[in-house]
Amino acid sequence: MAFTLPTDIRNRPVAVIGAGTLGRRIALMFATQGGLVRIYDKSRQSGEAARSYVEQHVAEVAAGIEGGAAGRVAVTDDLTEAVLDCWLVVEAVPERLDLKKEIFGQLDGAAPSDAIVASNSSSYATSEFIDRVQHPERVLNMHFYMPPHQNAVDLMSDGHTDPGIFDLLKRELPRFGVFPFVAHKESTGFIFNRIWAAIKREALEVVAEGVSTPEDVDGMWKINTGLDAGPFRMMDQVGLDVVLDIENHYAQESPHLPAGPRELLKEYVDQGHLGVKTGRGFYTYESPSVGTTGIRPQQAEA
Ligand code: NAD
C-alpha cells in the first residue's frame, strides 16, 4: 500500500525505540502535549528507568511549552505493541549500522502504514539502512541534540522521503518544544552536529598532544563563551563510547582526520570510563546514571 501522510495525529501515540540517554529525552518531549508515548527497549531495566525519567520531568517541561500538558508514558518490550496506532516512530538504539538495518526492517513491517519512521542516529544517514524497508518514502533522519535543553532537531531525507513529511514535521514538532531544521542535502553529521564534531575533535587533540588538560580546556571554554559546560564535560554527559563510535564513523569517511582524539577516547572506553553513565569519564561523578541528570543545562549533543 502506498504511503499517505498520517491523520488525526493529535489523538495518536508516538513510539520511541530505545530508552537510553536520548530515547528517554525524546519520549519526554513527545509527552508534553498530554498524549501517550510508548517506549520500547529490549532491556526492561532501561525501559523502567526511562519511564521514571519522563514521569519525573514531564510536568515541569510541559509547563514551559505553550499549551503543554503532562502526558502518559508506557513501557514495553514488545515492538508490535509499541508501535500500535502510532503516527510517529523515533528510533534511538545504539549507533550500529547492522542494528539500525535490522530495526528499520522490523519497524517498516510493524508500524501502521501511514506512520512516519524516523532515526535519531547521530552519524548515519537513513539512506544507509533502508535495504529491508518497503516504504522508504516514510523514513527520514530526525536527529535530536540533548532535549529538554538543546531542542534544535535536524531533519534529513533518505533520498525517497515524501516531501509532505517535512511540512508536517515543521508544523507539528514545535508544539512539543522542539525545533526542526532541514538539511538540504545528505550530510554526515547533519548541520550543527558537524560543527560540534570539529570542536570536540580539536579539544581532544589538544589534550592528546599533551598541550592541556580536560579541566583547563573546559575552564577556558566557559570563560570565553559564557556557557555552563565545556566540551569534555559535555562528552562525559553524552557517553564516551558514543562519542568514539561517532568519531570512528567520521574517520571512516575522512581518513585524513587526526587519530589522537580517537586514541584518547579509546583509552577511557577500554577502562570502562564512559562518562556520567559509569560514574567516571574525564571527570568523576557521585552516582553513575544514564540520563538522570534532570534538567540542568550541563548537556550536549553527541
Ligand atoms: P544508549 O546506549 O544510551 O541507549 C540505547 C538503548 O537502546 C539502551 O537502552 C539499550 O538497552 C537499547 N537497545 C539496544 N539494542 C536494542 C534493540 N535491539 N532493541 C531495542 N532497544 C535496544 O544510546 P544513546 O546515547 O541514547 O544513543 C541512541 C542513538 O541516539 C544513537 O543512534 C546515537 O547516535 C543517537 N544520539 C545520541 C546522542 C547522545 O548524546 N547520546 C545525541 C543524539 C543522537
Short mmCIF file of C-alpha atoms and ligand atoms in Angstrom, two decimals:
data_model
loop_
_atom_site.label_atom_id
_atom_site.label_comp_id
_atom_site.label_asym_id
_atom_site.label_seq_id
_atom_site.Cartn_x
_atom_site.Cartn_y
_atom_site.Cartn_z
CA MET A 1 0.00 0.00 0.00
CA ALA A 2 1.32 3.45 -0.92
CA PHE A 3 2.29 5.75 1.92
CA THR A 4 -0.06 8.60 2.81
CA LEU A 5 0.61 11.19 5.49
CA PRO A 6 -0.79 10.34 8.93
CA THR A 7 -4.02 11.98 10.01
CA ASP A 8 -5.63 12.52 13.42
CA ILE A 9 -2.14 12.73 14.84
CA ARG A 10 -3.16 14.67 17.93
CA ASN A 11 -5.03 11.61 19.17
CA ARG A 12 -2.41 9.04 18.30
CA PRO A 13 0.65 7.89 20.26
CA VAL A 14 4.33 8.36 19.47
CA ALA A 15 6.68 5.38 19.86
CA VAL A 16 10.31 5.70 20.88
CA ILE A 17 12.55 2.70 20.17
CA GLY A 18 15.48 2.55 22.61
CA ALA A 19 15.24 4.02 26.10
CA GLY A 20 18.82 5.16 26.71
CA THR A 21 20.31 8.63 27.08
CA LEU A 22 18.45 10.05 24.10
CA GLY A 23 15.41 7.78 23.85
CA ARG A 24 14.09 8.83 27.23
CA ARG A 25 14.65 12.51 26.42
CA ILE A 26 12.85 12.19 23.10
CA ALA A 27 9.99 10.42 24.90
CA LEU A 28 9.89 13.26 27.43
CA MET A 29 9.39 15.86 24.70
CA PHE A 30 6.62 13.89 22.98
CA ALA A 31 4.85 13.52 26.33
CA THR A 32 4.42 17.30 26.70
CA GLN A 33 1.12 17.66 24.84
CA GLY A 34 -0.99 15.39 27.04
CA GLY A 35 -0.71 12.37 24.75
CA LEU A 36 0.66 8.86 25.07
CA VAL A 37 4.29 7.95 24.40
CA ARG A 38 5.27 4.29 24.24
CA ILE A 39 8.87 3.36 24.90
CA TYR A 40 10.28 0.10 23.58
CA ASP A 41 13.59 -1.31 24.80
CA LYS A 42 14.86 -4.85 24.88
CA SER A 43 16.15 -4.11 28.38
CA ARG A 44 13.29 -3.90 30.87
CA GLN A 45 15.57 -2.08 33.30
CA SER A 46 16.39 0.61 30.76
CA GLY A 47 12.69 0.95 29.87
CA GLU A 48 11.71 1.41 33.50
CA ALA A 49 14.49 3.96 34.07
CA ALA A 50 13.18 5.86 31.06
CA ARG A 51 9.64 5.77 32.40
CA SER A 52 10.71 7.23 35.71
CA TYR A 53 12.82 9.88 33.95
CA VAL A 54 9.82 11.00 31.88
CA GLU A 55 7.42 10.91 34.83
CA GLN A 56 9.84 12.91 36.95
CA HIS A 57 10.31 15.73 34.44
CA VAL A 58 7.26 15.89 32.19
CA ALA A 59 5.16 18.30 34.26
CA GLU A 60 7.96 20.84 34.53
CA VAL A 61 8.94 20.63 30.86
CA ALA A 62 5.31 20.72 29.65
CA ALA A 63 4.71 23.81 31.80
CA GLY A 64 7.39 25.62 29.79
CA ILE A 65 5.72 24.85 26.43
CA GLU A 66 2.75 26.79 25.11
CA GLY A 67 -0.39 24.67 25.51
CA GLY A 68 1.69 21.96 27.19
CA ALA A 69 0.19 19.28 29.43
CA ALA A 70 1.83 16.28 31.05
CA GLY A 71 1.15 13.18 29.01
CA ARG A 72 1.39 9.47 29.75
CA VAL A 73 4.23 7.06 29.18
CA ALA A 74 4.03 3.30 28.69
CA VAL A 75 6.96 0.89 28.50
CA THR A 76 7.02 -2.37 26.60
CA ASP A 77 9.46 -4.96 25.30
CA ASP A 78 7.03 -5.93 22.52
CA LEU A 79 7.72 -3.98 19.33
CA THR A 80 4.29 -4.58 17.78
CA GLU A 81 2.59 -3.28 20.91
CA ALA A 82 4.92 -0.27 21.00
CA VAL A 83 4.02 1.00 17.53
CA LEU A 84 0.29 0.22 17.64
CA ASP A 85 -1.69 3.11 16.08
CA CYS A 86 1.34 5.46 16.28
CA TRP A 87 1.65 8.41 13.90
CA LEU A 88 5.39 8.69 14.52
CA VAL A 89 8.12 6.24 15.50
CA VAL A 90 11.56 7.53 16.53
CA GLU A 91 14.39 5.03 16.73
CA ALA A 92 17.19 5.65 19.27
CA VAL A 93 19.04 2.33 19.61
CA PRO A 94 22.87 2.23 19.72
CA GLU A 95 24.83 3.69 16.83
CA ARG A 96 25.47 0.43 14.95
CA LEU A 97 24.58 0.13 11.30
CA ASP A 98 23.69 -3.59 11.45
CA LEU A 99 21.31 -2.92 14.33
CA LYS A 100 19.70 0.07 12.60
CA LYS A 101 19.14 -2.04 9.45
CA GLU A 102 17.51 -4.79 11.47
CA ILE A 103 15.28 -2.45 13.47
CA PHE A 104 14.18 -0.46 10.42
CA GLY A 105 13.17 -3.69 8.65
CA GLN A 106 11.12 -4.65 11.71
CA LEU A 107 9.59 -1.20 12.12
CA ASP A 108 8.56 -0.97 8.50
CA GLY A 109 6.68 -4.24 8.93
CA ALA A 110 5.13 -3.43 12.30
CA ALA A 111 4.23 0.28 12.21
CA PRO A 112 0.86 1.49 10.86
CA SER A 113 1.09 2.06 7.10
CA ASP A 114 0.77 5.85 7.48
CA ALA A 115 3.29 6.19 10.34
CA ILE A 116 6.43 8.27 9.86
CA VAL A 117 9.51 6.24 10.82
CA ALA A 118 12.49 8.33 11.91
CA SER A 119 16.00 7.69 13.17
CA ASN A 120 17.83 9.68 15.82
CA SER A 121 21.20 8.36 14.55
CA SER A 122 23.96 10.91 15.08
CA SER A 123 26.12 9.94 12.17
CA TYR A 124 24.34 7.56 9.78
CA ALA A 125 22.11 8.81 7.00
CA THR A 126 18.89 6.80 6.84
CA SER A 127 19.73 6.08 3.17
CA GLU A 128 22.32 3.65 4.62
CA PHE A 129 19.85 1.42 6.44
CA ILE A 130 16.73 1.12 4.36
CA ASP A 131 17.64 -2.01 2.40
CA ARG A 132 15.00 -4.04 4.30
CA VAL A 133 12.40 -1.23 4.15
CA GLN A 134 9.47 -1.48 1.72
CA HIS A 135 8.40 2.14 2.16
CA PRO A 136 11.46 4.42 2.26
CA GLU A 137 9.13 7.34 1.49
CA ARG A 138 8.07 7.35 5.15
CA VAL A 139 11.61 7.18 6.55
CA LEU A 140 13.92 10.08 7.46
CA ASN A 141 16.57 11.22 9.91
CA MET A 142 15.13 13.15 12.85
CA HIS A 143 18.16 13.97 14.92
CA PHE A 144 17.76 15.43 18.39
CA TYR A 145 20.56 17.11 20.32
CA MET A 146 20.02 16.98 24.10
CA PRO A 147 16.42 17.76 24.98
CA PRO A 148 14.91 19.21 27.09
CA HIS A 149 17.63 21.91 26.86
CA GLN A 150 19.08 21.66 23.40
CA ASN A 151 15.95 21.49 21.32
CA ALA A 152 17.03 22.00 17.73
CA VAL A 153 16.32 18.95 15.55
CA ASP A 154 17.88 18.06 12.20
CA LEU A 155 15.61 16.55 9.55
CA MET A 156 17.16 14.81 6.56
CA SER A 157 15.71 12.80 3.69
CA ASP A 158 16.74 9.20 2.98
CA GLY A 159 16.58 10.17 -0.70
CA HIS A 160 12.97 8.98 -1.03
CA THR A 161 11.22 10.78 1.85
CA ASP A 162 7.76 12.14 1.00
CA PRO A 163 8.18 15.96 0.91
CA GLY A 164 4.89 16.29 2.80
CA ILE A 165 6.58 14.76 5.85
CA PHE A 166 8.89 17.77 6.18
CA ASP A 167 5.95 20.20 6.07
CA LEU A 168 4.04 18.13 8.62
CA LEU A 169 7.01 17.92 10.99
CA LYS A 170 7.88 21.60 10.64
CA ARG A 171 4.31 22.33 11.69
CA GLU A 172 3.95 19.72 14.47
CA LEU A 173 7.34 19.43 16.20
CA PRO A 174 7.36 22.97 17.68
CA ARG A 175 4.17 22.05 19.59
CA PHE A 176 6.36 19.60 21.52
CA GLY A 177 9.02 22.24 22.20
CA VAL A 178 11.48 21.01 19.58
CA PHE A 179 12.50 23.00 16.51
CA PRO A 180 13.30 21.33 13.18
CA PHE A 181 15.87 22.43 10.59
CA VAL A 182 16.04 20.59 7.26
CA ALA A 183 19.41 19.58 5.77
CA HIS A 184 19.11 20.42 2.08
CA LYS A 185 21.34 17.56 1.01
CA GLU A 186 22.73 14.41 2.60
CA SER A 187 25.40 15.29 5.13
CA THR A 188 27.16 13.06 7.67
CA GLY A 189 26.51 14.82 10.96
CA PHE A 190 23.67 16.93 9.53
CA ILE A 191 24.09 20.65 10.33
CA PHE A 192 25.04 21.70 13.86
CA ASN A 193 26.50 18.28 14.69
CA ARG A 194 29.27 18.73 12.12
CA ILE A 195 30.29 22.00 13.69
CA TRP A 196 30.21 20.43 17.16
CA ALA A 197 32.25 17.44 15.90
CA ALA A 198 35.05 19.78 14.86
CA ILE A 199 35.07 21.44 18.30
CA LYS A 200 35.15 18.09 20.12
CA ARG A 201 37.89 16.73 17.87
CA GLU A 202 40.19 19.70 18.35
CA ALA A 203 39.58 19.76 22.11
CA LEU A 204 40.54 16.06 22.28
CA GLU A 205 43.57 16.63 20.06
CA VAL A 206 44.83 19.44 22.31
CA VAL A 207 44.72 17.02 25.27
CA ALA A 208 46.03 14.02 23.26
CA GLU A 209 49.07 16.09 22.25
CA GLY A 210 49.71 16.94 25.90
CA VAL A 211 49.15 20.65 25.34
CA SER A 212 46.43 20.97 28.00
CA THR A 213 44.04 19.09 30.28
CA PRO A 214 40.27 18.48 30.08
CA GLU A 215 39.78 20.75 33.11
CA ASP A 216 41.74 23.63 31.60
CA VAL A 217 40.12 23.34 28.17
CA ASP A 218 36.68 23.39 29.81
CA GLY A 219 37.74 26.26 32.07
CA MET A 220 38.81 28.41 29.10
CA TRP A 221 35.71 27.42 27.15
CA LYS A 222 33.45 28.57 29.96
CA ILE A 223 35.22 31.90 30.42
CA ASN A 224 35.37 32.69 26.71
CA THR A 225 31.92 31.52 25.63
CA GLY A 226 29.92 32.22 28.77
CA LEU A 227 28.43 28.72 28.50
CA ASP A 228 27.98 26.47 31.53
CA ALA A 229 29.94 23.42 30.44
CA GLY A 230 32.99 22.79 28.27
CA PRO A 231 33.47 20.11 25.61
CA PHE A 232 34.90 17.47 27.98
CA ARG A 233 32.09 17.83 30.48
CA MET A 234 29.66 17.63 27.58
CA MET A 235 31.30 14.50 26.14
CA ASP A 236 31.04 12.83 29.57
CA GLN A 237 27.34 13.57 29.52
CA VAL A 238 26.86 12.05 26.08
CA GLY A 239 28.91 8.91 26.84
CA LEU A 240 32.50 8.43 25.67
CA ASP A 241 31.62 5.16 23.90
CA VAL A 242 29.02 7.03 21.86
CA VAL A 243 31.47 9.86 21.13
CA LEU A 244 34.09 7.31 20.00
CA ASP A 245 31.63 5.46 17.72
CA ILE A 246 30.71 8.72 16.07
CA GLU A 247 34.31 9.87 15.65
CA ASN A 248 35.21 6.45 14.17
CA HIS A 249 32.45 6.90 11.66
CA TYR A 250 33.65 10.37 10.64
CA ALA A 251 37.19 8.95 10.30
CA GLN A 252 36.00 6.15 8.02
CA GLU A 253 34.61 8.78 5.67
CA SER A 254 37.54 11.20 6.04
CA PRO A 255 40.74 9.21 6.63
CA HIS A 256 42.82 12.41 6.95
CA LEU A 257 41.31 13.16 10.38
CA PRO A 258 43.83 13.01 13.26
CA ALA A 259 43.99 9.70 15.21
CA GLY A 260 44.81 11.37 18.56
CA PRO A 261 41.18 12.11 19.53
CA ARG A 262 40.13 8.50 18.87
CA GLU A 263 43.13 7.08 20.72
CA LEU A 264 42.44 9.25 23.75
CA LEU A 265 38.75 8.28 23.80
CA LYS A 266 39.64 4.60 23.39
CA GLU A 267 41.87 4.70 26.49
CA TYR A 268 38.89 5.78 28.56
CA VAL A 269 36.44 3.39 26.92
CA ASP A 270 38.80 0.40 27.31
CA GLN A 271 38.92 1.10 31.06
CA GLY A 272 35.13 1.30 31.25
CA HIS A 273 35.21 5.04 31.96
CA LEU A 274 32.27 6.07 29.78
CA GLY A 275 31.34 9.34 31.47
CA VAL A 276 28.32 10.16 33.63
CA LYS A 277 26.67 6.81 32.98
CA THR A 278 29.50 4.84 34.63
CA GLY A 279 30.38 7.45 37.24
CA ARG A 280 33.71 8.27 35.61
CA GLY A 281 34.93 9.72 32.34
CA PHE A 282 37.08 12.80 32.00
CA TYR A 283 35.57 13.73 35.38
CA THR A 284 34.21 11.62 38.24
CA TYR A 285 30.56 11.64 39.31
CA GLU A 286 28.99 10.68 42.60
CA SER A 287 26.21 8.45 41.27
CA PRO A 288 26.51 6.60 37.96
CA SER A 289 23.35 7.03 35.95
CA VAL A 290 22.14 7.26 32.40
CA GLY A 291 20.14 10.31 31.61
CA THR A 292 19.12 11.08 35.16
CA THR A 293 20.75 14.46 35.03
CA GLY A 294 17.35 16.01 35.15
CA ILE A 295 17.01 19.36 33.56
CA ARG A 296 20.26 21.08 34.41
CA PRO A 297 21.82 22.73 31.40
CA GLN A 298 25.14 20.81 31.53
CA GLN A 299 24.38 18.77 28.49
CA ALA A 300 25.45 18.42 24.95
CA GLU A 301 24.96 16.56 21.77
CA ALA A 302 26.90 13.52 20.66
P1 NAD B 1 22.28 4.43 24.77
O1 NAD B 1 23.34 3.39 24.70
O2 NAD B 1 22.24 5.34 25.93
O3 NAD B 1 20.82 3.75 24.67
C1 NAD B 1 20.49 2.77 23.73
C2 NAD B 1 19.30 1.98 24.26
O4 NAD B 1 18.92 1.06 23.24
C3 NAD B 1 19.61 1.15 25.51
O5 NAD B 1 18.60 1.40 26.48
C4 NAD B 1 19.58 -0.29 25.03
O6 NAD B 1 19.06 -1.19 26.02
C5 NAD B 1 18.63 -0.18 23.86
N1 NAD B 1 18.80 -1.23 22.86
C6 NAD B 1 19.93 -1.83 22.44
N2 NAD B 1 19.64 -2.72 21.47
C7 NAD B 1 18.30 -2.67 21.29
C8 NAD B 1 17.41 -3.36 20.45
N3 NAD B 1 17.83 -4.28 19.59
N4 NAD B 1 16.10 -3.06 20.53
C9 NAD B 1 15.65 -2.14 21.42
N5 NAD B 1 16.45 -1.45 22.24
C10 NAD B 1 17.77 -1.72 22.17
O7 NAD B 1 22.41 5.24 23.39
P2 NAD B 1 22.05 6.76 23.13
O8 NAD B 1 23.18 7.60 23.55
O9 NAD B 1 20.68 7.06 23.63
O10 NAD B 1 22.07 6.77 21.53
C11 NAD B 1 20.99 6.22 20.80
C12 NAD B 1 21.01 6.81 19.40
O11 NAD B 1 20.85 8.22 19.51
C13 NAD B 1 22.30 6.57 18.63
O12 NAD B 1 21.99 6.38 17.27
C14 NAD B 1 23.06 7.87 18.83
O13 NAD B 1 23.94 8.12 17.78
C15 NAD B 1 21.92 8.85 18.85
N6 NAD B 1 22.19 10.11 19.54
C16 NAD B 1 22.81 10.10 20.75
C17 NAD B 1 23.03 11.31 21.39
C18 NAD B 1 23.72 11.35 22.74
O14 NAD B 1 24.04 12.47 23.15
N7 NAD B 1 23.93 10.25 23.43
C19 NAD B 1 22.61 12.52 20.80
C20 NAD B 1 21.93 12.48 19.57
C21 NAD B 1 21.74 11.27 18.94
#
